Tab-separated table of C-alpha atoms in Angstrom:
chain	number	residue	atom	x	y	z
J	1	UNK	CA	69.446	51.377	-59.079
J	2	UNK	CA	66.081	49.711	-59.388
J	3	UNK	CA	62.805	51.381	-60.105
J	4	UNK	CA	59.908	51.027	-57.752
J	5	UNK	CA	57.722	48.123	-58.871
J	6	UNK	CA	54.861	49.192	-61.106
J	7	UNK	CA	51.388	49.410	-59.697
J	8	UNK	CA	48.737	47.309	-61.398
J	9	UNK	CA	47.331	50.448	-62.962
J	10	UNK	CA	50.685	51.565	-64.389
J	11	UNK	CA	51.392	48.101	-65.672
J	12	UNK	CA	47.963	47.872	-67.217
J	13	UNK	CA	48.237	51.205	-69.007
J	14	UNK	CA	51.692	50.477	-70.376
J	15	UNK	CA	50.812	46.928	-71.385
J	16	UNK	CA	47.550	48.026	-72.961
J	17	UNK	CA	49.386	50.594	-75.036
J	18	UNK	CA	51.927	48.042	-76.263
J	19	UNK	CA	49.308	45.385	-76.957
J	20	UNK	CA	47.126	47.746	-78.984
J	21	UNK	CA	49.879	49.010	-81.265
J	22	UNK	CA	49.807	48.023	-84.889
J	23	UNK	CA	47.249	47.628	-87.624
J	24	UNK	CA	45.061	44.602	-87.081
J	25	UNK	CA	42.393	44.728	-89.710
J	26	UNK	CA	43.464	43.376	-93.087
J	27	UNK	CA	41.151	44.292	-95.980
J	28	UNK	CA	41.333	40.691	-97.227
J	29	UNK	CA	40.084	39.401	-93.881
J	30	UNK	CA	37.196	41.873	-93.911
J	31	UNK	CA	36.340	40.881	-97.467
J	32	UNK	CA	36.352	37.214	-96.443
J	33	UNK	CA	33.779	37.970	-93.740
J	34	UNK	CA	31.478	39.740	-96.170
J	35	UNK	CA	31.860	36.892	-98.655
J	36	UNK	CA	30.980	34.365	-95.956
J	37	UNK	CA	27.985	36.411	-94.941
J	38	UNK	CA	26.850	36.763	-98.555
J	39	UNK	CA	26.728	32.987	-98.714
J	40	UNK	CA	24.414	32.900	-95.772
J	41	UNK	CA	20.867	33.139	-96.893
J	42	UNK	CA	18.959	36.265	-96.132
J	43	UNK	CA	16.591	35.856	-93.211
J	44	UNK	CA	13.619	33.965	-94.603
J	45	UNK	CA	9.929	33.853	-93.950
J	46	UNK	CA	8.425	30.882	-92.105
J	47	UNK	CA	6.950	29.514	-95.326
J	48	UNK	CA	10.286	29.779	-97.100
J	49	UNK	CA	12.012	28.042	-94.202
J	50	UNK	CA	9.434	25.259	-94.252
J	51	UNK	CA	9.901	24.786	-97.982
J	52	UNK	CA	13.659	24.774	-97.511
J	53	UNK	CA	13.334	22.181	-94.767
J	54	UNK	CA	11.160	19.997	-96.945
J	55	UNK	CA	13.380	20.197	-100.004
J	56	UNK	CA	16.799	19.905	-98.408
J	57	UNK	CA	18.176	16.380	-98.768
J	58	UNK	CA	19.394	14.962	-95.501
J	59	UNK	CA	20.604	11.577	-94.319
J	60	UNK	CA	18.071	9.603	-92.333
J	61	UNK	CA	19.168	7.119	-89.722
J	62	UNK	CA	16.780	4.260	-89.412
J	63	UNK	CA	16.965	1.159	-87.287
J	64	UNK	CA	16.135	-2.080	-89.129
J	65	UNK	CA	13.169	-2.575	-86.804
J	66	UNK	CA	11.759	0.849	-87.641
J	67	UNK	CA	12.429	0.129	-91.322
J	68	UNK	CA	10.346	-3.041	-91.075
J	69	UNK	CA	7.577	-1.158	-89.294
J	70	UNK	CA	7.537	1.456	-92.037
J	71	UNK	CA	7.498	-1.200	-94.781
J	72	UNK	CA	4.601	-2.861	-92.967
J	73	UNK	CA	2.733	0.459	-92.795
J	74	UNK	CA	3.305	1.145	-96.482
J	75	UNK	CA	2.176	-2.383	-97.328
J	76	UNK	CA	-0.915	-1.948	-95.157
J	77	UNK	CA	-1.796	1.346	-96.807
J	78	UNK	CA	-1.220	-0.198	-100.229
J	79	UNK	CA	-3.517	-3.095	-99.324
J	80	UNK	CA	-6.214	-0.716	-98.109
J	81	UNK	CA	-5.993	1.397	-101.251
J	82	UNK	CA	-6.125	-1.615	-103.519
J	83	UNK	CA	-9.400	-1.451	-105.450
J	84	UNK	CA	-11.817	-4.328	-105.324
J	85	UNK	CA	-11.390	-6.571	-108.384
J	86	UNK	CA	-14.990	-6.051	-109.437
J	87	UNK	CA	-15.015	-2.320	-108.964
J	88	UNK	CA	-12.368	-1.345	-111.454
J	89	UNK	CA	-9.897	-2.905	-113.823
J	90	UNK	CA	-7.184	-3.896	-111.404
J	91	UNK	CA	-4.518	-4.217	-114.038
J	92	UNK	CA	-3.218	-0.686	-113.915
J	93	UNK	CA	-3.505	-0.073	-110.203
J	94	UNK	CA	-2.545	-3.328	-108.576
J	95	UNK	CA	1.054	-3.508	-109.840
J	96	UNK	CA	1.705	0.059	-108.778
J	97	UNK	CA	0.362	-0.652	-105.321
J	98	UNK	CA	2.326	-3.870	-105.139
J	99	UNK	CA	5.589	-2.120	-105.945
J	100	UNK	CA	5.300	0.334	-103.069
J	101	UNK	CA	6.647	-1.929	-100.329
J	102	UNK	CA	9.384	-3.122	-102.620
J	103	UNK	CA	10.482	0.408	-103.392
J	104	UNK	CA	10.693	1.138	-99.688
J	105	UNK	CA	12.786	-1.963	-99.239
J	106	UNK	CA	15.189	-0.972	-102.002
J	107	UNK	CA	15.831	2.496	-100.600
J	108	UNK	CA	16.487	1.191	-97.113
J	109	UNK	CA	19.160	-1.283	-98.303
J	110	UNK	CA	21.300	0.423	-100.925
J	111	UNK	CA	22.711	-1.835	-103.630
J	112	UNK	CA	26.378	-2.708	-103.266
J	113	UNK	CA	28.211	-2.884	-106.556
J	114	UNK	CA	31.667	-4.355	-106.997
J	115	UNK	CA	33.968	-4.237	-109.956
J	116	UNK	CA	34.465	-7.888	-110.896
J	117	UNK	CA	37.232	-9.255	-113.058
J	118	UNK	CA	36.612	-12.105	-115.513
J	119	UNK	CA	39.408	-13.932	-117.304
J	120	UNK	CA	39.536	-16.949	-119.633
J	121	UNK	CA	42.624	-18.693	-120.954
J	122	UNK	CA	41.792	-19.290	-124.634
J	123	UNK	CA	44.874	-18.733	-126.818
J	124	UNK	CA	43.194	-20.047	-129.966
J	125	UNK	CA	39.956	-18.039	-129.707
J	126	UNK	CA	39.239	-15.175	-132.107
J	127	UNK	CA	36.657	-13.575	-129.818
J	128	UNK	CA	35.370	-14.120	-126.315
J	129	UNK	CA	32.342	-12.445	-124.760
J	130	UNK	CA	30.652	-12.760	-121.415
J	131	UNK	CA	27.008	-13.628	-120.927
J	132	UNK	CA	25.098	-13.786	-117.694
J	133	UNK	CA	22.025	-12.717	-115.832
J	134	UNK	CA	23.600	-9.281	-115.440
J	135	UNK	CA	23.512	-8.593	-119.221
J	136	UNK	CA	20.412	-10.613	-120.105
J	137	UNK	CA	22.610	-13.289	-121.670
J	138	UNK	CA	23.351	-10.985	-124.579
J	139	UNK	CA	26.459	-12.412	-126.336
J	140	UNK	CA	27.341	-9.020	-127.823
J	141	UNK	CA	26.998	-6.957	-124.654
J	142	UNK	CA	30.276	-7.702	-122.876
J	143	UNK	CA	33.283	-8.527	-125.070
J	144	UNK	CA	36.560	-9.532	-123.448
J	145	UNK	CA	39.916	-8.080	-124.524
J	146	UNK	CA	42.831	-10.253	-125.407
J	147	UNK	CA	46.073	-9.897	-123.506
J	148	UNK	CA	48.507	-12.511	-124.831
J	149	UNK	CA	46.548	-15.768	-124.638
J	150	UNK	CA	44.146	-14.626	-121.953
J	151	UNK	CA	40.897	-12.688	-122.314
J	152	UNK	CA	39.880	-10.111	-119.734
J	153	UNK	CA	37.037	-7.834	-118.777
J	154	UNK	CA	36.034	-5.868	-115.652
J	155	UNK	CA	32.381	-5.137	-115.037
J	156	UNK	CA	30.489	-3.761	-112.039
J	157	UNK	CA	28.213	-6.362	-110.491
J	158	UNK	CA	25.604	-5.993	-107.797
J	159	UNK	CA	26.196	-8.012	-104.666
J	160	UNK	CA	24.555	-11.396	-104.803
J	161	UNK	CA	24.539	-14.581	-106.862
J	162	UNK	CA	25.200	-14.447	-110.578
J	163	UNK	CA	25.158	-17.144	-113.249
J	164	UNK	CA	27.391	-16.602	-116.254
J	165	UNK	CA	29.352	-18.239	-119.072
J	166	UNK	CA	31.838	-17.276	-121.759
J	167	UNK	CA	30.944	-17.304	-125.452
J	168	UNK	CA	33.913	-18.306	-127.589
J	169	UNK	CA	34.018	-17.306	-131.263
J	170	UNK	CA	30.400	-16.227	-131.218
J	171	UNK	CA	28.973	-19.703	-130.716
J	172	UNK	CA	30.182	-22.022	-128.061
J	173	UNK	CA	29.150	-21.284	-124.442
J	174	UNK	CA	31.988	-22.262	-122.193
J	175	UNK	CA	31.590	-22.386	-118.413
J	176	UNK	CA	34.307	-20.796	-116.366
J	177	UNK	CA	36.797	-23.586	-115.601
J	178	UNK	CA	37.763	-21.795	-112.387
J	179	UNK	CA	34.238	-21.439	-110.972
J	180	UNK	CA	31.539	-23.762	-109.560
J	181	UNK	CA	28.712	-24.830	-111.859
J	182	UNK	CA	25.083	-23.957	-111.563
J	183	UNK	CA	23.095	-27.034	-110.531
J	184	UNK	CA	19.996	-26.817	-112.740
J	185	UNK	CA	21.107	-25.200	-115.914
J	186	UNK	CA	18.533	-24.261	-118.508
J	187	UNK	CA	18.768	-25.584	-122.030
J	188	UNK	CA	21.182	-28.309	-121.052
J	189	UNK	CA	23.987	-25.791	-120.776
J	190	UNK	CA	26.101	-25.619	-117.704
J	191	UNK	CA	26.672	-22.087	-116.420
J	192	UNK	CA	29.159	-20.905	-113.835
J	193	UNK	CA	28.215	-19.397	-110.544
J	194	UNK	CA	29.645	-16.329	-108.910
J	195	UNK	CA	28.843	-14.876	-105.547
J	196	UNK	CA	29.600	-11.159	-105.262
J	197	UNK	CA	30.140	-10.368	-101.614
J	198	UNK	CA	28.500	-7.441	-99.907
J	199	UNK	CA	31.693	-6.360	-98.201
B	1	UNK	CA	25.621	44.794	-59.856
B	2	UNK	CA	23.299	43.826	-62.681
B	3	UNK	CA	21.416	40.631	-62.158
B	4	UNK	CA	20.862	39.628	-65.768
B	5	UNK	CA	22.596	36.565	-67.011
B	6	UNK	CA	25.223	36.740	-69.707
B	7	UNK	CA	23.973	35.553	-73.060
B	8	UNK	CA	25.330	32.138	-73.731
B	9	UNK	CA	26.790	31.712	-77.143
B	10	UNK	CA	25.218	28.405	-77.893
B	11	UNK	CA	21.669	29.654	-77.822
B	12	UNK	CA	21.527	33.289	-78.652
B	13	UNK	CA	17.906	32.787	-79.466
B	14	UNK	CA	17.263	32.344	-75.790
B	15	UNK	CA	19.316	35.333	-74.772
B	16	UNK	CA	17.448	37.500	-72.345
B	17	UNK	CA	16.253	40.742	-73.826
B	18	UNK	CA	18.341	43.065	-71.716
B	19	UNK	CA	17.546	46.667	-72.309
B	20	UNK	CA	18.435	48.388	-69.089
B	21	UNK	CA	22.147	47.881	-68.704
B	22	UNK	CA	24.034	51.052	-68.010
B	23	UNK	CA	24.966	52.260	-71.454
B	24	UNK	CA	27.390	54.716	-70.020
B	25	UNK	CA	29.741	51.830	-69.456
B	26	UNK	CA	30.185	51.528	-73.222
B	27	UNK	CA	31.341	55.053	-73.745
B	28	UNK	CA	34.885	54.910	-72.583
B	29	UNK	CA	36.238	58.346	-73.109
B	30	UNK	CA	38.833	58.797	-70.462
B	31	UNK	CA	41.428	56.884	-72.468
B	32	UNK	CA	40.778	57.486	-76.146
B	33	UNK	CA	43.696	55.278	-77.218
B	34	UNK	CA	41.886	52.021	-76.713
B	35	UNK	CA	38.477	53.196	-75.759
B	36	UNK	CA	35.505	53.750	-77.904
B	37	UNK	CA	34.595	57.328	-78.766
B	38	UNK	CA	31.189	58.134	-77.390
B	39	UNK	CA	28.493	58.329	-80.008
B	40	UNK	CA	29.779	55.243	-81.730
B	41	UNK	CA	27.384	53.129	-79.704
B	42	UNK	CA	24.412	55.072	-81.096
B	43	UNK	CA	25.680	54.721	-84.622
B	44	UNK	CA	26.274	51.009	-84.050
B	45	UNK	CA	22.723	50.633	-82.897
B	46	UNK	CA	21.385	52.218	-86.073
B	47	UNK	CA	23.663	50.127	-88.250
B	48	UNK	CA	22.748	46.948	-86.396
B	49	UNK	CA	19.059	47.670	-86.843
B	50	UNK	CA	19.546	48.239	-90.560
B	51	UNK	CA	21.652	45.086	-90.844
B	52	UNK	CA	19.010	43.127	-88.948
B	53	UNK	CA	16.561	44.155	-91.639
B	54	UNK	CA	18.898	42.678	-94.243
B	55	UNK	CA	20.979	45.759	-95.170
B	56	UNK	CA	24.341	44.262	-96.093
B	57	UNK	CA	25.976	47.668	-96.491
B	58	UNK	CA	25.148	48.502	-92.901
B	59	UNK	CA	26.621	45.178	-91.900
B	60	UNK	CA	29.784	45.929	-93.875
B	61	UNK	CA	30.062	49.207	-91.966
B	62	UNK	CA	29.792	47.332	-88.679
B	63	UNK	CA	32.547	44.987	-89.821
B	64	UNK	CA	34.748	47.937	-90.796
B	65	UNK	CA	34.229	49.570	-87.428
B	66	UNK	CA	34.849	46.551	-85.222
B	67	UNK	CA	37.056	44.230	-87.191
B	68	UNK	CA	40.394	45.640	-86.025
B	69	UNK	CA	39.717	45.549	-82.272
B	70	UNK	CA	38.146	42.092	-82.570
B	71	UNK	CA	41.140	40.685	-84.443
B	72	UNK	CA	43.450	42.320	-81.944
B	73	UNK	CA	41.650	40.784	-78.990
B	74	UNK	CA	41.503	37.338	-80.588
B	75	UNK	CA	45.144	37.519	-81.683
B	76	UNK	CA	46.283	38.448	-78.191
B	77	UNK	CA	44.130	35.664	-76.736
B	78	UNK	CA	45.203	32.996	-79.205
B	79	UNK	CA	48.715	34.117	-80.096
B	80	UNK	CA	48.118	33.749	-83.819
B	81	UNK	CA	46.830	36.252	-86.333
B	82	UNK	CA	45.580	33.526	-88.629
B	83	UNK	CA	43.536	31.868	-85.892
B	84	UNK	CA	42.313	35.271	-84.802
B	85	UNK	CA	41.008	36.170	-88.247
B	86	UNK	CA	39.215	32.837	-88.476
B	87	UNK	CA	37.599	33.271	-85.093
B	88	UNK	CA	36.561	36.835	-85.914
B	89	UNK	CA	35.060	35.727	-89.220
B	90	UNK	CA	33.116	33.031	-87.423
B	91	UNK	CA	31.995	35.619	-84.891
B	92	UNK	CA	30.677	38.039	-87.512
B	93	UNK	CA	28.876	35.270	-89.389
B	94	UNK	CA	27.155	34.341	-86.119
B	95	UNK	CA	26.299	37.966	-85.521
B	96	UNK	CA	24.751	38.166	-88.979
B	97	UNK	CA	22.672	35.062	-88.319
B	98	UNK	CA	21.505	36.326	-84.951
B	99	UNK	CA	20.868	39.912	-86.040
B	100	UNK	CA	17.207	39.325	-86.937
B	101	UNK	CA	16.725	38.601	-83.233
B	102	UNK	CA	18.877	41.551	-82.210
B	103	UNK	CA	16.881	43.603	-79.781
B	104	UNK	CA	19.313	46.362	-78.831
B	105	UNK	CA	20.280	44.191	-75.901
B	106	UNK	CA	22.783	46.340	-74.083
B	107	UNK	CA	24.410	47.650	-77.195
B	108	UNK	CA	26.025	46.135	-80.209
B	109	UNK	CA	29.607	46.064	-79.035
B	110	UNK	CA	29.089	44.142	-75.755
B	111	UNK	CA	26.977	41.666	-77.675
B	112	UNK	CA	29.654	41.289	-80.341
B	113	UNK	CA	32.318	40.778	-77.694
B	114	UNK	CA	30.225	38.218	-75.854
B	115	UNK	CA	30.232	36.117	-78.979
B	116	UNK	CA	33.885	36.816	-79.718
B	117	UNK	CA	35.025	35.918	-76.202
B	118	UNK	CA	33.145	32.651	-76.363
B	119	UNK	CA	34.539	31.823	-79.780
B	120	UNK	CA	38.044	32.419	-78.455
B	121	UNK	CA	37.361	30.164	-75.480
B	122	UNK	CA	36.090	27.362	-77.705
B	123	UNK	CA	39.017	27.835	-80.034
B	124	UNK	CA	41.454	27.352	-77.209
B	125	UNK	CA	40.194	23.893	-76.328
B	126	UNK	CA	41.838	21.991	-79.169
B	127	UNK	CA	44.977	24.106	-78.833
B	128	UNK	CA	45.208	23.321	-75.136
B	129	UNK	CA	45.310	19.665	-76.039
B	130	UNK	CA	48.358	20.222	-78.195
B	131	UNK	CA	50.620	19.545	-75.227
B	132	UNK	CA	50.485	23.147	-74.042
B	133	UNK	CA	52.725	24.221	-76.870
B	134	UNK	CA	54.449	27.545	-76.584
B	135	UNK	CA	52.399	30.161	-78.296
B	136	UNK	CA	54.096	31.169	-81.512
B	137	UNK	CA	53.774	34.786	-82.447
B	138	UNK	CA	52.918	34.086	-86.016
B	139	UNK	CA	51.866	37.115	-87.945
B	140	UNK	CA	51.154	39.487	-85.078
B	141	UNK	CA	51.999	43.098	-85.837
B	142	UNK	CA	55.337	44.098	-84.393
B	143	UNK	CA	55.099	47.829	-84.734
B	144	UNK	CA	56.415	49.547	-81.666
B	145	UNK	CA	53.877	51.465	-79.694
B	146	UNK	CA	53.711	55.179	-80.316
B	147	UNK	CA	56.358	56.900	-78.210
B	148	UNK	CA	54.992	58.538	-75.132
B	149	UNK	CA	56.358	61.307	-73.032
B	150	UNK	CA	55.172	60.175	-69.634
B	151	UNK	CA	57.153	58.105	-67.194
B	152	UNK	CA	55.346	54.851	-67.922
B	153	UNK	CA	57.613	52.008	-68.980
B	154	UNK	CA	57.641	50.880	-72.603
B	155	UNK	CA	56.840	47.229	-72.981
B	156	UNK	CA	57.930	45.128	-75.880
B	157	UNK	CA	54.743	43.727	-77.395
B	158	UNK	CA	56.407	40.465	-78.274
B	159	UNK	CA	57.701	39.844	-74.774
B	160	UNK	CA	54.323	40.843	-73.436
B	161	UNK	CA	52.566	38.422	-75.747
B	162	UNK	CA	54.867	35.607	-74.654
B	163	UNK	CA	54.181	36.421	-71.009
B	164	UNK	CA	50.435	36.596	-71.660
B	165	UNK	CA	50.536	33.162	-73.265
B	166	UNK	CA	51.681	31.660	-69.989
B	167	UNK	CA	48.650	32.968	-68.100
B	168	UNK	CA	45.549	30.876	-67.521
B	169	UNK	CA	42.912	31.679	-70.128
B	170	UNK	CA	40.584	33.368	-67.672
B	171	UNK	CA	43.294	35.692	-66.424
B	172	UNK	CA	44.485	36.572	-69.917
B	173	UNK	CA	40.905	37.241	-70.947
B	174	UNK	CA	40.225	39.490	-67.984
B	175	UNK	CA	43.517	41.342	-68.360
B	176	UNK	CA	43.005	42.011	-72.066
B	177	UNK	CA	39.443	43.195	-71.600
B	178	UNK	CA	40.424	45.453	-68.742
B	179	UNK	CA	43.654	46.943	-69.988
B	180	UNK	CA	43.803	46.431	-73.742
B	181	UNK	CA	40.115	47.038	-74.422
B	182	UNK	CA	39.800	49.573	-71.598
B	183	UNK	CA	36.491	48.194	-70.375
B	184	UNK	CA	34.967	48.679	-66.971
B	185	UNK	CA	34.060	45.750	-64.764
B	186	UNK	CA	30.306	45.999	-65.306
B	187	UNK	CA	30.731	45.690	-69.031
B	188	UNK	CA	33.192	42.854	-68.548
B	189	UNK	CA	30.698	41.043	-66.340
B	190	UNK	CA	28.106	41.382	-69.009
B	191	UNK	CA	30.479	40.032	-71.659
B	192	UNK	CA	32.086	37.186	-69.754
B	193	UNK	CA	29.430	36.066	-67.326
B	194	UNK	CA	31.919	36.269	-64.464
B	195	UNK	CA	31.202	38.381	-61.395
B	196	UNK	CA	32.952	41.673	-60.740
B	197	UNK	CA	34.955	40.372	-57.803
B	198	UNK	CA	36.078	37.314	-59.748
B	199	UNK	CA	37.147	39.526	-62.644
B	200	UNK	CA	39.036	41.886	-60.351
B	201	UNK	CA	40.828	38.928	-58.844
B	202	UNK	CA	41.769	37.599	-62.270
B	203	UNK	CA	43.138	40.949	-63.386
B	204	UNK	CA	45.066	41.284	-60.153
B	205	UNK	CA	46.606	37.848	-60.526
B	206	UNK	CA	47.399	38.506	-64.171
B	207	UNK	CA	49.150	41.758	-63.243
B	208	UNK	CA	51.158	39.998	-60.567
B	209	UNK	CA	52.221	37.253	-62.948
B	210	UNK	CA	53.083	39.680	-65.746
B	211	UNK	CA	55.042	41.921	-63.404
B	212	UNK	CA	57.110	38.942	-62.372
B	213	UNK	CA	57.653	37.649	-65.902
B	214	UNK	CA	58.494	41.031	-67.355
B	215	UNK	CA	60.814	42.054	-64.566
B	216	UNK	CA	64.198	43.036	-65.936
């Protein structure tokens, strides 16, 4: 024996009853909502929103062309603001004005730094340090550590060209035997050259 | 048939300020099981106004009152309690953000459901791309429905859920709003943006499909 097929209304009522059954609201889920809402800021005044907008850091996408335009504008403004030499002592103001375009340039092209490994085979040395334009040629700034007969150090270097040499036993500057030499070395010394790639 | 447009989720700020929708449609009293006791709409309105002014306790009350039905709807739509709770949380956070612009509209609950329905629709998009996987019934309550004395058949919620999962989203949505939430077609129009005749057709098709799939 088969029942008569259900009408839509009968089906709907029975299905609705079955679908509603059960407890659906977990206290933890409700608490999570209130916690999420608490994190939302209270509705703010227009002034507060404006301040928030101004002070929130955000990434800025800038085409190189627009970057150049902006540097040109900053440079133009700096040139206009530059005091006449006769009017005031230019010493204090001029360098500040001159640095403005450069600062803009630096922020638009972030410096790339790479960890660079230096090694020198010197089994008889008692100490080896590294000097270069990156540490102002300070022989004490960057000591190498001895591993068997080889001396090692890793330092972060900005992308670009660097001149350097090793200082063995606190006196002798030794160019890197594995690197090209700088053409016009100061003081008759021959430094090594290193090009740190951008990518 | 009301002529106002449904509020689109994406820009609640631009939602029309509807104030003249038949409020009677909210007070579903003929079937207290799933319906909303009358008077709740008034209380909701007061709570929503207080919450709009920044009263977090009033907002917590609104969450307490509506959380269960919202989770239930989302869980039945999405087939997962975990997804449902996420969607409902997202919905309430959006409600909180939009409350300062809350202008009674047509009542708190239709507004809440408008957002919820849209969140469920957006949630389904990535799922639909997952090769139409069978809806798992993870975490849904499996309590049997309260026994009834009338002649109506007793459906197994799990089988029903599995059958619902095979329906097109629009049909499942319409069926759940009509028969699980016990809403009338005017209210459903307001919530979904679909016309009454389209909604009736969806419910009808859903019933036909379910009848076939649940046939013994």
